[in-house]
Amino acid sequence: MKTAAIYTRVSSDQQKDKKTIGSQVDELLHFAQEQGYLVPEEYIFRDEGYSGAILVRPGLERVRDLSAEGQIQAVLIYSPDRLSRNYAYQVVLMDEFASCGTEVLFINSPKADTPEEALLLQFQGMIAEYERAIIKERSRRGKRFKAKSGVVSVLCGAPYGYNYIKKTDDTSAYYEINEQEASVVREMFRMYTEDFCGIGTVARKFTSEKIPTRKNIGKWERSVIWAMLRNPAYCGKACYGKTEHAERQRITKPLRAQGGFVAQSGCNREKPREEWIEIAVPAIISQETFDIAQERLKNNKLHSQRNTKVETLLQGMMVCSECGYSLYRTHTTTSAKKKIYYYRCFGSDAYRFEGVRKCNCKPIRQDYLDNIVWQQLVALLEEPKLIQREVEKRVEETKKASPVIKQKEIIVKQRTKLLQSMDKLLDAYQEGLITIVQLRKRMPDLQKRINTIDKELESLKNHELALDQRLQLLDAESFTSQLGLNVKQLDIKEKKKILRLLVKEVVVGDDIIDIKHSIPLKEAKNEKNSKSYQLCTRSNISVTK
Ligand SMILES: [Zn+2]
């Protein structure tokens, strides 16, 4: 008859649960009988109160010894997570047992009823992840195919103006015109294409007339009107695949409020119109009306105030210190028909927030502000030492934060301690407190440990060298010389380019301007999203407005 060992384990917090050591042993003994194994009493091992996350457990050690000595042909275990909760450890142990010719038998495959039973879960997790990826890809391809064959179910519901009719056994899903909503859509297009109303006018009119929105939020946002005017579904061509996943381009106000952290690395970006897949749906407006609307949208975009022909240095780089909204460029025209440009905080526009402005900051003259910021920048460029100093500070900080350096410090401390213990041993021997035999017995062990540490230090040194090499690329002088331009004779486009290289954003407050610098790293120069580190200098200048 073959001999087997039984291995059981419960962690301390699980003991109150039903799966006690006792019940595990009972079941395993029964199992052994069924499988025809003999289990001597002394081959039943119980690890009580041991976590599955560590391998050093007395019972487990004994089982491994028995297996290595060839005393057992099998180990019987309740479930793989009794062996270890860590998948890597499970693999190590299973390999070890297999190499000794010991079979491992589990009563239970993992059920994950309790966290403890999450056996092989990590591995299963990997498989599940792989399967999810495959399913996602299949579903994407499937949806594309369906969209191409004109099935509306691939679209997320129906837009305002339509009801989405779910598929039945006989019919597939379809859009049905919601007459009440459709009349709102028609009125929207009519106002925009015949009365030449602006989007804001349409939004205000609908809101004041209390026309319910889809979600009945009591307010028509301009962005909603804009999106509806652009939706080709209204002229009978609902579109699938309008957007794609893309890298995030800019930091929005909510993100800035969170410190510029981006939880999601990407965002959705519109794909070119010709890549959209059209699905025929009932039309609410004519193709002609839709085309006129598109033409008007295009023209408005072209002539929008934002679409400035007069470029200014700081456009899109300023943030209000009071409310966190960005500043936009605007102008007034004097009686002499002269345009005076200002930067104005979004939060200070009452019309954007139902008549109540969020911020009381005043607009600031564009030419003054541009000039001040540019002068600061020129000063910085003319003084490479200033940049160099900041770069050195960065290097220092990077080094300090490096795990390699931290680890080195710990190891060096360990080495010193070992040397001290060797000294103490020698002292003890010299003072006759220990014999030469005792000294000989203990010294080699300490020496061995020091050798190991020396080897580790050697490998860390290599890491450190690599780090140094990387940091050397951060060289300010070469950076400034690369600009190699006479900074005083640049046109606005070049100025803008340089500014965007060196400055992250400009925080504008009532009496303070805070220029947040950034500096590009050499190693990142060829990458698309070049990394930059914020410099610590801040230029605080009083500005008269
Ligand atoms: Zn503001």
Short mmCIF file of N, CA, C and O in Angstrom, two decimals, residues 253 320 322-325 345-361:
data_model
loop_
_atom_site.label_atom_id
_atom_site.label_comp_id
_atom_site.label_asym_id
_atom_site.label_seq_id
_atom_site.Cartn_x
_atom_site.Cartn_y
_atom_site.Cartn_z
N LYS A 253 -10.42 71.62 -16.06
CA LYS A 253 -10.53 72.20 -14.74
C LYS A 253 -10.74 71.17 -13.63
O LYS A 253 -10.06 71.22 -12.61
N CYS A 320 -6.98 80.89 -13.46
CA CYS A 320 -7.32 81.89 -12.45
C CYS A 320 -6.99 81.33 -11.07
O CYS A 320 -7.34 80.20 -10.75
N GLU A 322 -8.16 82.38 -8.33
CA GLU A 322 -9.32 82.46 -7.45
C GLU A 322 -10.24 81.24 -7.62
O GLU A 322 -10.64 80.61 -6.65
N CYS A 323 -10.58 80.94 -8.88
CA CYS A 323 -11.62 79.94 -9.09
C CYS A 323 -11.12 78.71 -9.86
O CYS A 323 -11.83 77.72 -9.94
N GLY A 324 -9.92 78.75 -10.41
CA GLY A 324 -9.39 77.56 -11.08
C GLY A 324 -9.84 77.40 -12.52
O GLY A 324 -9.40 76.49 -13.20
N TYR A 325 -10.73 78.28 -12.98
CA TYR A 325 -11.08 78.23 -14.39
C TYR A 325 -9.94 78.84 -15.21
O TYR A 325 -9.12 79.59 -14.68
N CYS A 345 -11.31 85.63 -17.07
CA CYS A 345 -11.56 84.34 -16.42
C CYS A 345 -12.95 83.82 -16.79
O CYS A 345 -13.93 84.58 -16.77
N PHE A 346 -13.03 82.57 -17.14
CA PHE A 346 -14.32 81.95 -17.49
C PHE A 346 -15.32 82.08 -16.34
O PHE A 346 -16.50 82.28 -16.55
N GLY A 347 -14.79 81.95 -15.12
CA GLY A 347 -15.66 81.98 -13.95
C GLY A 347 -16.31 83.33 -13.72
O GLY A 347 -17.29 83.45 -12.99
N SER A 348 -15.74 84.38 -14.37
CA SER A 348 -16.29 85.71 -14.11
C SER A 348 -17.40 86.06 -15.09
O SER A 348 -17.92 87.17 -15.06
N ASP A 349 -17.75 85.13 -15.97
CA ASP A 349 -18.85 85.39 -16.90
C ASP A 349 -20.16 84.87 -16.33
O ASP A 349 -20.37 83.66 -16.24
N ALA A 350 -21.03 85.81 -15.96
CA ALA A 350 -22.27 85.40 -15.32
C ALA A 350 -23.13 84.53 -16.25
O ALA A 350 -23.75 83.57 -15.81
N TYR A 351 -23.10 84.84 -17.54
CA TYR A 351 -24.02 84.14 -18.45
C TYR A 351 -23.72 82.65 -18.56
O TYR A 351 -24.56 81.86 -18.96
N ARG A 352 -22.49 82.27 -18.19
CA ARG A 352 -22.14 80.86 -18.25
C ARG A 352 -22.71 80.08 -17.07
O ARG A 352 -22.75 78.86 -17.09
N PHE A 353 -23.08 80.79 -16.00
CA PHE A 353 -23.51 80.10 -14.79
C PHE A 353 -24.87 80.61 -14.32
O PHE A 353 -25.03 81.05 -13.19
N GLU A 354 -25.83 80.59 -15.21
CA GLU A 354 -27.19 81.00 -14.91
C GLU A 354 -27.24 82.36 -14.23
O GLU A 354 -27.96 82.56 -13.26
N GLY A 355 -26.48 83.28 -14.71
CA GLY A 355 -26.57 84.66 -14.24
C GLY A 355 -25.78 84.99 -12.98
O GLY A 355 -25.79 86.12 -12.53
N VAL A 356 -25.14 84.01 -12.39
CA VAL A 356 -24.35 84.29 -11.18
C VAL A 356 -22.89 83.98 -11.45
O VAL A 356 -22.52 82.83 -11.67
N ARG A 357 -22.06 85.01 -11.42
CA ARG A 357 -20.66 84.76 -11.71
C ARG A 357 -19.98 84.05 -10.55
O ARG A 357 -20.34 84.24 -9.40
N LYS A 358 -19.03 83.20 -10.90
CA LYS A 358 -18.41 82.38 -9.88
C LYS A 358 -17.16 83.03 -9.32
O LYS A 358 -16.60 82.55 -8.34
N CYS A 359 -16.69 84.04 -9.99
CA CYS A 359 -15.40 84.59 -9.61
C CYS A 359 -15.43 86.09 -9.82
O CYS A 359 -16.02 86.58 -10.77
N ASN A 360 -14.81 86.82 -8.91
CA ASN A 360 -14.86 88.27 -9.00
C ASN A 360 -13.60 88.89 -9.58
O ASN A 360 -13.41 90.09 -9.50
N CYS A 361 -12.71 88.05 -10.14
CA CYS A 361 -11.46 88.62 -10.63
C CYS A 361 -11.71 89.50 -11.85
O CYS A 361 -12.67 89.30 -12.59
#
